[in-house]
Short mmCIF file of C-alpha atoms in Angstrom, two decimals:
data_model
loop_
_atom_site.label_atom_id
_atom_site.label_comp_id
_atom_site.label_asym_id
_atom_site.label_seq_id
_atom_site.Cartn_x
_atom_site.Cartn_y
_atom_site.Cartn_z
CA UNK A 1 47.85 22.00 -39.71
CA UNK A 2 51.34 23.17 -38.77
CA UNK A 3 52.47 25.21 -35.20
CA UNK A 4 55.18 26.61 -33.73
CA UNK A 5 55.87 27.20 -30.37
CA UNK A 6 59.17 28.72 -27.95
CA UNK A 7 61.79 27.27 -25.70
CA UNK A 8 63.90 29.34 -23.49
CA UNK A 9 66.87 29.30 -21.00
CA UNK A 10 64.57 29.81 -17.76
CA UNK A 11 67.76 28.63 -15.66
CA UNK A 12 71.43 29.29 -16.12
CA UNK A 13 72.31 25.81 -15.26
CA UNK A 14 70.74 23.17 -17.35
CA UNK A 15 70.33 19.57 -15.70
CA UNK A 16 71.92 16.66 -17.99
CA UNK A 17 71.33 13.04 -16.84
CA UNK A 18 74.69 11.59 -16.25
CA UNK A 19 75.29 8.64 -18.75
CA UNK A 20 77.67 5.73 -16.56
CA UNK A 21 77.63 3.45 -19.95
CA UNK A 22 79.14 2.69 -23.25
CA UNK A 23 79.79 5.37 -25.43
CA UNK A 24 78.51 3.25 -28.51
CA UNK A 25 79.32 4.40 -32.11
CA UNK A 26 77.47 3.09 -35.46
CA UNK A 27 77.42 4.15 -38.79
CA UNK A 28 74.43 4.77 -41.27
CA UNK A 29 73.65 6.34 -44.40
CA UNK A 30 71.08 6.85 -46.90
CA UNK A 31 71.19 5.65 -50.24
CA UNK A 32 68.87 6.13 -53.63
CA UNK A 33 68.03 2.35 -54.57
CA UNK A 34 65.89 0.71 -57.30
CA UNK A 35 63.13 -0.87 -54.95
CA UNK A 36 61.09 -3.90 -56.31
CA UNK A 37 58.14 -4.58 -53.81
CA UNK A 38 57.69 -7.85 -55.73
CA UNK A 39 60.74 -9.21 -56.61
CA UNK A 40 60.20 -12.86 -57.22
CA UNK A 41 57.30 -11.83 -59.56
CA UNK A 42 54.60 -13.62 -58.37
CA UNK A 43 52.54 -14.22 -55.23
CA UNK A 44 53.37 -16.86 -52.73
CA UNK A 45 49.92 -17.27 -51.97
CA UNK A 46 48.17 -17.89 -54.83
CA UNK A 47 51.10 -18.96 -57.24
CA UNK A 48 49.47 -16.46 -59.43
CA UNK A 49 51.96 -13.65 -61.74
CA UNK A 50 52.30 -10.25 -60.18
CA UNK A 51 51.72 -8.46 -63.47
CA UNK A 52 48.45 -9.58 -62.76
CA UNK A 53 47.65 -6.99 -60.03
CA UNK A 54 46.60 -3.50 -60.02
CA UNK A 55 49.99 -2.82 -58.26
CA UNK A 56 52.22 -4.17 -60.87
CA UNK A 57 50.84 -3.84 -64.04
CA UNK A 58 53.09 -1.31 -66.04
CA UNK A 59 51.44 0.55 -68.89
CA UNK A 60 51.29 4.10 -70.54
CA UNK A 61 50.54 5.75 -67.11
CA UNK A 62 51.29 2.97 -65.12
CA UNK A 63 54.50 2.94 -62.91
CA UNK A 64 54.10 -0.66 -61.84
CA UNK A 65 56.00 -2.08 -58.94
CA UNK A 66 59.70 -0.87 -59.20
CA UNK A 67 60.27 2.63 -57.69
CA UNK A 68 62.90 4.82 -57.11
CA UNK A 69 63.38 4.86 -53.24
CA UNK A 70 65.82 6.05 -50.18
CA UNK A 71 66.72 3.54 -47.88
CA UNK A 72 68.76 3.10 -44.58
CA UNK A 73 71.46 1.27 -45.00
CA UNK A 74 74.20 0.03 -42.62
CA UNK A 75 78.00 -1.01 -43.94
CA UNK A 76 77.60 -4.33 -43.82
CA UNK A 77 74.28 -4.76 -45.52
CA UNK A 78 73.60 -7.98 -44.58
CA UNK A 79 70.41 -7.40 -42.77
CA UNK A 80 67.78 -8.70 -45.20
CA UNK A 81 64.64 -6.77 -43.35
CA UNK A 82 64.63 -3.78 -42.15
CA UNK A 83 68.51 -2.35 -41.61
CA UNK A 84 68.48 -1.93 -37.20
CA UNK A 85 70.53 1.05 -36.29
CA UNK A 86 71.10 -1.00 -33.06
CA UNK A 87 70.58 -1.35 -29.79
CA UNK A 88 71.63 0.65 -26.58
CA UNK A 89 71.69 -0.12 -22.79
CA UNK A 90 69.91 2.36 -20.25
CA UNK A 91 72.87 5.00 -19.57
CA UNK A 92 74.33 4.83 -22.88
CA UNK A 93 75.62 7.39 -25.23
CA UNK A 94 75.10 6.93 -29.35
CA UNK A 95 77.41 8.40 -31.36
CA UNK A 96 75.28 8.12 -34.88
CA UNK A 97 77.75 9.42 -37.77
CA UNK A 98 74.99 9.91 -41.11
CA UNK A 99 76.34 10.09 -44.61
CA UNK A 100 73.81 11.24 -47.09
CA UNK A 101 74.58 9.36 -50.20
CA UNK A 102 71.47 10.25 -51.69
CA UNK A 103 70.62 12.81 -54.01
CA UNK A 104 67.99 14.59 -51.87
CA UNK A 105 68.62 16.59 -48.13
CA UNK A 106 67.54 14.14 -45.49
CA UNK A 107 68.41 13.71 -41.65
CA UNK A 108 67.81 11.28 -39.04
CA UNK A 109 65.39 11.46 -35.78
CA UNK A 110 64.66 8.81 -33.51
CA UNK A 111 62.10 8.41 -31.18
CA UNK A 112 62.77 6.64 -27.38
CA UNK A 113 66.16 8.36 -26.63
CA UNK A 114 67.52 12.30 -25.80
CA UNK A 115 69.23 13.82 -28.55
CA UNK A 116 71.14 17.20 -28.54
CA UNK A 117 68.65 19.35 -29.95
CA UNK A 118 72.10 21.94 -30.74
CA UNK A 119 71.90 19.58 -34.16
CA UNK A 120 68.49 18.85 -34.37
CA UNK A 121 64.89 21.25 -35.08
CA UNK A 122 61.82 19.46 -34.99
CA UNK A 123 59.80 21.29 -37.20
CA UNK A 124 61.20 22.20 -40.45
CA UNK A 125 59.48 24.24 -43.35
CA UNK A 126 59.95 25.93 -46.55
CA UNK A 127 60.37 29.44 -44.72
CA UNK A 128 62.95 27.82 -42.20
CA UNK A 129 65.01 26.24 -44.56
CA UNK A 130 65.12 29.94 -46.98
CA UNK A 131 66.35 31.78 -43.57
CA UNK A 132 68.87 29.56 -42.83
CA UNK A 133 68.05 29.12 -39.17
CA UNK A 134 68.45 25.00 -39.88
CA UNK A 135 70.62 23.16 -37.46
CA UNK A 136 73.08 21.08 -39.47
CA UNK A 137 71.96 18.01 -38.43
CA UNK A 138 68.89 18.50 -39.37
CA UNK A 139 69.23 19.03 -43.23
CA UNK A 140 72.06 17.12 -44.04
CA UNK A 141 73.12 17.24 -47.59
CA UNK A 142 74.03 14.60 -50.88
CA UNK A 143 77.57 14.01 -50.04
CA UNK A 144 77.93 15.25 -46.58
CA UNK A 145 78.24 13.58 -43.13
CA UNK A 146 77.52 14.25 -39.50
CA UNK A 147 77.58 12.91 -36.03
CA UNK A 148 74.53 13.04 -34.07
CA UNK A 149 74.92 12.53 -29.93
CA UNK A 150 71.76 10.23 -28.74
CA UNK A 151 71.64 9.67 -24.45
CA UNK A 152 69.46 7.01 -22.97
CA UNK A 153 68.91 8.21 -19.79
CA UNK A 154 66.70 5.73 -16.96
CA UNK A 155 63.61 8.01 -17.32
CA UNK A 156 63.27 6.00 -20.83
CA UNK A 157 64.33 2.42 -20.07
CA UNK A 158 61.99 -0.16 -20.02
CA UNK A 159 59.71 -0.98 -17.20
CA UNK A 160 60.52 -4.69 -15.20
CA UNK A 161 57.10 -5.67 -16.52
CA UNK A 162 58.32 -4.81 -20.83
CA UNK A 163 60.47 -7.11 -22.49
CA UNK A 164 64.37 -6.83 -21.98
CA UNK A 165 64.65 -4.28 -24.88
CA UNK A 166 61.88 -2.27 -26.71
CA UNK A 167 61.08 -0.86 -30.49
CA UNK A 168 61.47 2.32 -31.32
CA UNK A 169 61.94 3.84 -34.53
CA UNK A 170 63.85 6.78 -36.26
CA UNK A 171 63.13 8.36 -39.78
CA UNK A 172 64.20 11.34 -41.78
CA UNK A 173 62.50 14.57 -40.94
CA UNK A 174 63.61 17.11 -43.33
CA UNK A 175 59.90 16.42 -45.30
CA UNK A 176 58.81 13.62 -43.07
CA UNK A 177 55.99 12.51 -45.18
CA UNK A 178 57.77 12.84 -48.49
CA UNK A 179 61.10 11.07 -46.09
CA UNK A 180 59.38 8.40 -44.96
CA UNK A 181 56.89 7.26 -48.38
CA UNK A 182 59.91 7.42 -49.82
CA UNK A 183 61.21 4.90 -47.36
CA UNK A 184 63.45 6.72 -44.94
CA UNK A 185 62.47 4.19 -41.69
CA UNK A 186 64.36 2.06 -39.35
CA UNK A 187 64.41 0.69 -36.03
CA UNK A 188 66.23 1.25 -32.86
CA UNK A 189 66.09 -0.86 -29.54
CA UNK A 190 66.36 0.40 -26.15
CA UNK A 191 67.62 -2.36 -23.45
CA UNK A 192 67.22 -2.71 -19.64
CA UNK A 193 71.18 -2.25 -18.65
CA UNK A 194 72.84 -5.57 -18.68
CA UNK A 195 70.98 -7.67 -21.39
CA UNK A 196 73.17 -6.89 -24.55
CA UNK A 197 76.01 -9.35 -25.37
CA UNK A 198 79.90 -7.50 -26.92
CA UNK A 199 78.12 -7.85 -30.06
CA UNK A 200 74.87 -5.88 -29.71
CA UNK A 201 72.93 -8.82 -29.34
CA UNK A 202 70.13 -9.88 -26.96
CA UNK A 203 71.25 -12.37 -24.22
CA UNK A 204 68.89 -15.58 -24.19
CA UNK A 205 67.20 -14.55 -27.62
CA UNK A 206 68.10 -16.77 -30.53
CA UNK A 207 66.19 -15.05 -33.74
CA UNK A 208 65.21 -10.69 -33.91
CA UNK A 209 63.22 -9.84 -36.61
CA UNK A 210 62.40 -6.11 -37.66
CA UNK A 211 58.40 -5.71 -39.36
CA UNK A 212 57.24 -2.31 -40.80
CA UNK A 213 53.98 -2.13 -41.39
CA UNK A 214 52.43 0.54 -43.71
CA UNK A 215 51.02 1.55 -46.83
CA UNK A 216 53.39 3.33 -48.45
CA UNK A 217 52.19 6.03 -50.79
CA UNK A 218 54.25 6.52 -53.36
CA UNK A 219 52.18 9.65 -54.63
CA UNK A 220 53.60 11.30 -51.55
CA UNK A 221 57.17 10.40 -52.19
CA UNK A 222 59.74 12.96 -53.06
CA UNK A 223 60.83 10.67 -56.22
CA UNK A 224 56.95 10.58 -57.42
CA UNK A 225 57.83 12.33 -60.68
CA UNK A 226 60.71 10.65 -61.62
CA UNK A 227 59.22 7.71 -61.25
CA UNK A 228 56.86 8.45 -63.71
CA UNK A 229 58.77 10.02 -66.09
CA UNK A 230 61.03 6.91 -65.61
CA UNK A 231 58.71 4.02 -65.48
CA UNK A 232 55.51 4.90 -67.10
CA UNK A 233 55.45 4.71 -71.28
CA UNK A 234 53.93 7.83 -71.85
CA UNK A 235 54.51 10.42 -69.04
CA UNK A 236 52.78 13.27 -70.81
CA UNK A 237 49.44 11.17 -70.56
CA UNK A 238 49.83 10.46 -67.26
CA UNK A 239 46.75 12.17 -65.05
CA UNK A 240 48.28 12.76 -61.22
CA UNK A 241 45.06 13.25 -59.92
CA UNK A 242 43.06 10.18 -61.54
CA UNK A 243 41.36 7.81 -58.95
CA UNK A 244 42.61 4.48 -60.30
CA UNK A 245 46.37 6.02 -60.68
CA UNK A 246 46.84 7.26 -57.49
CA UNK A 247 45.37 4.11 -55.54
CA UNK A 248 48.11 1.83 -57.74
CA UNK A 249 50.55 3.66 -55.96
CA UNK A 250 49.95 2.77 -52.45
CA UNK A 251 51.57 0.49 -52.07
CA UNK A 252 50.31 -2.40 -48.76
CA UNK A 253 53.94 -3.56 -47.90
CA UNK A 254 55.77 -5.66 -45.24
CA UNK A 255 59.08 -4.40 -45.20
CA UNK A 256 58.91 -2.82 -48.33
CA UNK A 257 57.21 -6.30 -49.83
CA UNK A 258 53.96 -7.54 -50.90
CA UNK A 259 52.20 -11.03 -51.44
CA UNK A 260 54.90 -12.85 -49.60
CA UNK A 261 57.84 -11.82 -51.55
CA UNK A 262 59.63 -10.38 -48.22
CA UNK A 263 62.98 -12.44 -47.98
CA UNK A 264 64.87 -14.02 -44.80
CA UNK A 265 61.96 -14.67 -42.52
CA UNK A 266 63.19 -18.14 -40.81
CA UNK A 267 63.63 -19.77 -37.43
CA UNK A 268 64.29 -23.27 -35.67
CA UNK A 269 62.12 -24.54 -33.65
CA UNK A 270 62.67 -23.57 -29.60
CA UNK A 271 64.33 -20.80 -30.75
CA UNK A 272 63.63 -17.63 -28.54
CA UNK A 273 62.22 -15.20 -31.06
CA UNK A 274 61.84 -11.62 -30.58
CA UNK A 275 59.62 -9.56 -32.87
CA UNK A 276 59.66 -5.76 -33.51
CA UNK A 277 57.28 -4.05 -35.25
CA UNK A 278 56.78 -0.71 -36.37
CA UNK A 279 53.33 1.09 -37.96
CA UNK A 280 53.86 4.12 -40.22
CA UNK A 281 51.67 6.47 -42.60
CA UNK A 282 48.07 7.98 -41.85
CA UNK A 283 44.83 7.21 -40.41
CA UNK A 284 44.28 4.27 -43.14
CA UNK A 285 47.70 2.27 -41.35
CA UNK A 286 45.51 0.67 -38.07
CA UNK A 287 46.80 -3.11 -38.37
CA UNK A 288 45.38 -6.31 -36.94
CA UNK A 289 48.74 -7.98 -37.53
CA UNK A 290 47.83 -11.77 -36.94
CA UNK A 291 51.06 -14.81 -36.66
CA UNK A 292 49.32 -17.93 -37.97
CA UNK A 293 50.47 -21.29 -36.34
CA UNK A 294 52.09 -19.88 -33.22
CA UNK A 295 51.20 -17.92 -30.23
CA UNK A 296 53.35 -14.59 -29.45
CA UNK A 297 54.04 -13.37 -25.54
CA UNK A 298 52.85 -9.64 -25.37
CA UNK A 299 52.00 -8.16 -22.08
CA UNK A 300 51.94 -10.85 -20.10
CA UNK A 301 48.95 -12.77 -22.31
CA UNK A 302 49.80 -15.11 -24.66
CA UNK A 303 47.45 -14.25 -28.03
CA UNK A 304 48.36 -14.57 -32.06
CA UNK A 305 47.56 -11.03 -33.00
CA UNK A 306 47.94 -7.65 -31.66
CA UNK A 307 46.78 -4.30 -32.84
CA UNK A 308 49.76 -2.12 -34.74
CA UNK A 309 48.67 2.01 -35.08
CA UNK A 310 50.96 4.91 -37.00
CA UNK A 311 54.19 5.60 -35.39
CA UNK A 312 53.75 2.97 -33.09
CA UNK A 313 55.92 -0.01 -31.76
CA UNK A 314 55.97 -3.27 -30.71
CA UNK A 315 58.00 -5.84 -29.10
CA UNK A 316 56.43 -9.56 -28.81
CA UNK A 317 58.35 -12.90 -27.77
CA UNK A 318 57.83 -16.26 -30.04
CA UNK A 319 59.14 -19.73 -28.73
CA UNK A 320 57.83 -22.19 -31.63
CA UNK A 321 57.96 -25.38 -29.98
CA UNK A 322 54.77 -27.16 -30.52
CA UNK A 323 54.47 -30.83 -31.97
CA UNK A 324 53.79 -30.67 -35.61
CA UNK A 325 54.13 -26.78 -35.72
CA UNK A 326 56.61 -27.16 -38.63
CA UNK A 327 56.44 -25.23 -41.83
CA UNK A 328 55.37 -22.45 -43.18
CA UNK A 329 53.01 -19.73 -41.73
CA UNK A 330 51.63 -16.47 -42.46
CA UNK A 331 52.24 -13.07 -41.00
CA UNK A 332 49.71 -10.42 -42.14
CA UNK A 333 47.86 -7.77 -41.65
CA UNK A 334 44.08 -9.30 -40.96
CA UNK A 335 42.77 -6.04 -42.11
CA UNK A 336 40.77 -7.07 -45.36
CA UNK A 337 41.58 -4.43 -47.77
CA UNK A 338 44.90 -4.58 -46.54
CA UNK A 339 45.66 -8.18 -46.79
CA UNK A 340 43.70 -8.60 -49.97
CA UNK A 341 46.51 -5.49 -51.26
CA UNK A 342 49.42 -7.56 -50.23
CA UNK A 343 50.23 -6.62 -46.65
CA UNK A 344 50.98 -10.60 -46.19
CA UNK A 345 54.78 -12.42 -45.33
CA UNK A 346 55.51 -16.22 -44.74
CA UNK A 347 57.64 -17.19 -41.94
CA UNK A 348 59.30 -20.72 -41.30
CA UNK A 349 59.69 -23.00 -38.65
CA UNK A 350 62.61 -25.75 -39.15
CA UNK A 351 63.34 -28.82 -37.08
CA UNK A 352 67.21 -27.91 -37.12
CA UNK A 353 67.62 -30.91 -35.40
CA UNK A 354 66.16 -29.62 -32.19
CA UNK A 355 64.49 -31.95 -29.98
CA UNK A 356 63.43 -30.73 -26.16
CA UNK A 357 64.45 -27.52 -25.22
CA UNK A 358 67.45 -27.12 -23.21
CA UNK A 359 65.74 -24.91 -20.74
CA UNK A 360 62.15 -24.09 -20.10
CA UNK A 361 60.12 -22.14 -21.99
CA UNK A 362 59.34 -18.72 -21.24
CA UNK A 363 57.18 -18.43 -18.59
CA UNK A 364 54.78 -21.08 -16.91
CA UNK A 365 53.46 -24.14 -18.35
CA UNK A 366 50.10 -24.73 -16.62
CA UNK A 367 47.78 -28.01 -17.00
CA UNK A 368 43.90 -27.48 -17.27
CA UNK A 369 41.23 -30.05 -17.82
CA UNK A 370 38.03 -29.67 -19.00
CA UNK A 371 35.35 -31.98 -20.40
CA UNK A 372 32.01 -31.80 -22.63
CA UNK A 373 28.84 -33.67 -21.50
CA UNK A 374 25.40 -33.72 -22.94
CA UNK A 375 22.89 -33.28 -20.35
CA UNK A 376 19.19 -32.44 -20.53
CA UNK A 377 18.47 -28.65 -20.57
CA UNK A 378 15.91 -26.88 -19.00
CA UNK A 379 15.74 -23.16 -19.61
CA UNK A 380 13.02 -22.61 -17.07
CA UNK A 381 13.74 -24.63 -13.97
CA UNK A 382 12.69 -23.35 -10.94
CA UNK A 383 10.07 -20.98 -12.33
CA UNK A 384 6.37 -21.30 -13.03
CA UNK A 385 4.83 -20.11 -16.10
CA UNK A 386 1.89 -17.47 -15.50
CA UNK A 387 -0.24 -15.81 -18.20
CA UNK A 388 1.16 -12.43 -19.02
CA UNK A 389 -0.84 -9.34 -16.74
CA UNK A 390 0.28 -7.13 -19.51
CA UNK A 391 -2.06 -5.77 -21.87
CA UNK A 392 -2.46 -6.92 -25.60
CA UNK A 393 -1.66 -4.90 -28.27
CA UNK A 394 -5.15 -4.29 -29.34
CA UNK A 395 -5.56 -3.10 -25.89
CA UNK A 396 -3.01 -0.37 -25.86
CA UNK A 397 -3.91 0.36 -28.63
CA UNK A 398 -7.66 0.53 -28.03
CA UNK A 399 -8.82 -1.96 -30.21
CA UNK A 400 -10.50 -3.93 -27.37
CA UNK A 401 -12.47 -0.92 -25.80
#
């Protein structure tokens, strides 16, 4: 289910929003990793061994749970979720330099800003690539770098009703579906102008935490065959098409992570949280993503769920400051199958010392009261009770004639 269809220069002058902020430059690049999606080796739930599951257990045509994978990854890595390209202010120009350290041709596309579509196609396929009408940011290399030019003009900032910055998300599109089961995701933010600290940061939030949602499939994945050949005992028996041996390779993951083994998730309490999530993959990805323990601020309602769809994003605001809301908590998807597969985290509340919060929470506090009495209930007051003028069944039916 693939089309094409034709842009032209209508007009010799072309209309560019003018950008009056920061020229802001980051750095990115993709890397071929080892990924475990259980790397503590057993579930935090149950206390139970991995090897125990369907999605770990290693055999003769087994792969397990350690893959071959491409990931995001920024210079520092010190981001423990999911690596954020950053954030940008409305009127801002990205300068996003790529290095492909991979072994496979990827490229970067984001969704929520403009992009110079000079470097970028859309649509790429076999005959495309064997013509050579490729722009070169759009199949960059193993080895080789380039700069792409993002612009985040007003017509995509967020509204004075969203949240101060929103999701959005960017992914390789050279093979998007091979690209992005192989793990070739991220996030990007887009911020009302003003709200960003020197740093990048949000002003007046304490904790941002990234969420991908999805199942990834790794019998879509452009490293599917090595995988096998590296991971399963004996790759000549190994049947690609088998039921049970393709559904041990989708994978119901959090990050990347399964049965609670996702690292990093922790917060003090009255700290202003800010979530982000993402939903990728096909029709089977529609997540009832539920926070147990706390309430999250999306939309103006408060709730403890929301509903998370394929290449969709989210942005929700946390303030855990209830009495005795201490702990630990679960973040999952409330999807059966899905949960029951692993799409589950933990996230933790600490004290830190905190007592009141310095300032008041976001948005009203309001005071209701409302009792429960037992009173005697009558379900027909007011009404008097006459015999039915309807006929009997026998009688429509003729059995009294």
């Amino acid at each position: 289910m693939l089309g094409q269809y034709n842009v032209g220069n209508c007009k010799s002058d072309i209309l560019h929003p003018k950008m009056n902020g920061q020229q802001r430059r980051y750095f990115i690049a993709a890397e071929k990793i080892l990924w475990d999606y259980g790397p503590l080796g057993y579930d935090k739930f149950s206390g139970l061994p991995l090897n125990a599951s369907l999605y770990f257990t290693q055999g003769e045509n087994r792969i397990g749970g350690q893959y071959w994978k491409a990931q995001f990854v920024e210079p520092s890595g010190t981001e423990v979720h999911l690596g954020i390209l950053g954030a940008a202010e409305v009127g801002d120009t990205l300068l996003v330099t790529f290095a492909n350290k991979a072994d496979k041709v990827y490229s970067i596309l984001p969704h929520g800003v403009l992009y110079d579509k000079t470097g970028m196609l859309l649509s790429v396929t076999n005959s495309l690539v064997s013509s050579g009408f490729l722009k070169p940011g759009a199949h960059v290399k193993p080895g080789e770098t380039f700069t792409y030019r993002w612009t985040v003009p007003e017509s995509v900032s967020p509204t004075d009703d969203d949240p101060s910055c929103l999701t959005y998300l960017y992914f390789s599109a050279v093979k998007a579906i091979e690209d992005t089961s192989a793990g070739l995701v991220g996030p990007l933010l887009v911020c009302k102008k003003g709200v960003l600290n020197a740093d990048g940061t949000q002003k007046g939030i304490d904790k941002e935490f990234y969420l991908l949602f999805t199942v990834f499939d790794e019998n879509l994945s452009g490293y599917f065959d090595e995988n096998i050949q590296k991971f399963t005992w004996r790759p000549s028996s190994v049947d690609k098409e088998e039921k049970k041996f393709m559904k041990s390779n989708r994978m119901h993951a959090v990050n990347g992570y399964m049965y609670g083994n996702q690292p990093g998730l922790s917060m003090c309490k009255n700290d202003r949280v800010s979530w982000h999530l993402i939903g990728m993959g096909t029709d089977t990805d529609m997540h009832g993503v539920y926070f147990q323990g706390n309430t999250i601020h999306l939309r103006g309602t408060h709730r403890d769920s929301l509903a998370l769809f394929p290449h969709m994003s989210i942005t929700a605001f946390m303030q855990p400051d209830h009495a005795g809301k201490l702990g630990i908590f679960k973040v999952f998807c409330s999807t059966l199958h899905h949960f029951a597969r692993g799409m589950s985290q933990i996230y933790e509340v600490n004290s830190c010392g905190n007592k009141d919060p310095s300032e008041p929470p976001y948005g009203m506090l309001r005071t209701f009261y409302i009792a429960a009495e037992e009173v005697e209930w009558d379900y027909g007051a007011g009404r008097t009770h006459k015999r039915s003028t309807q006929p009997g069944r026998w009688e429509r039916r003729g059995e009294g004639r």
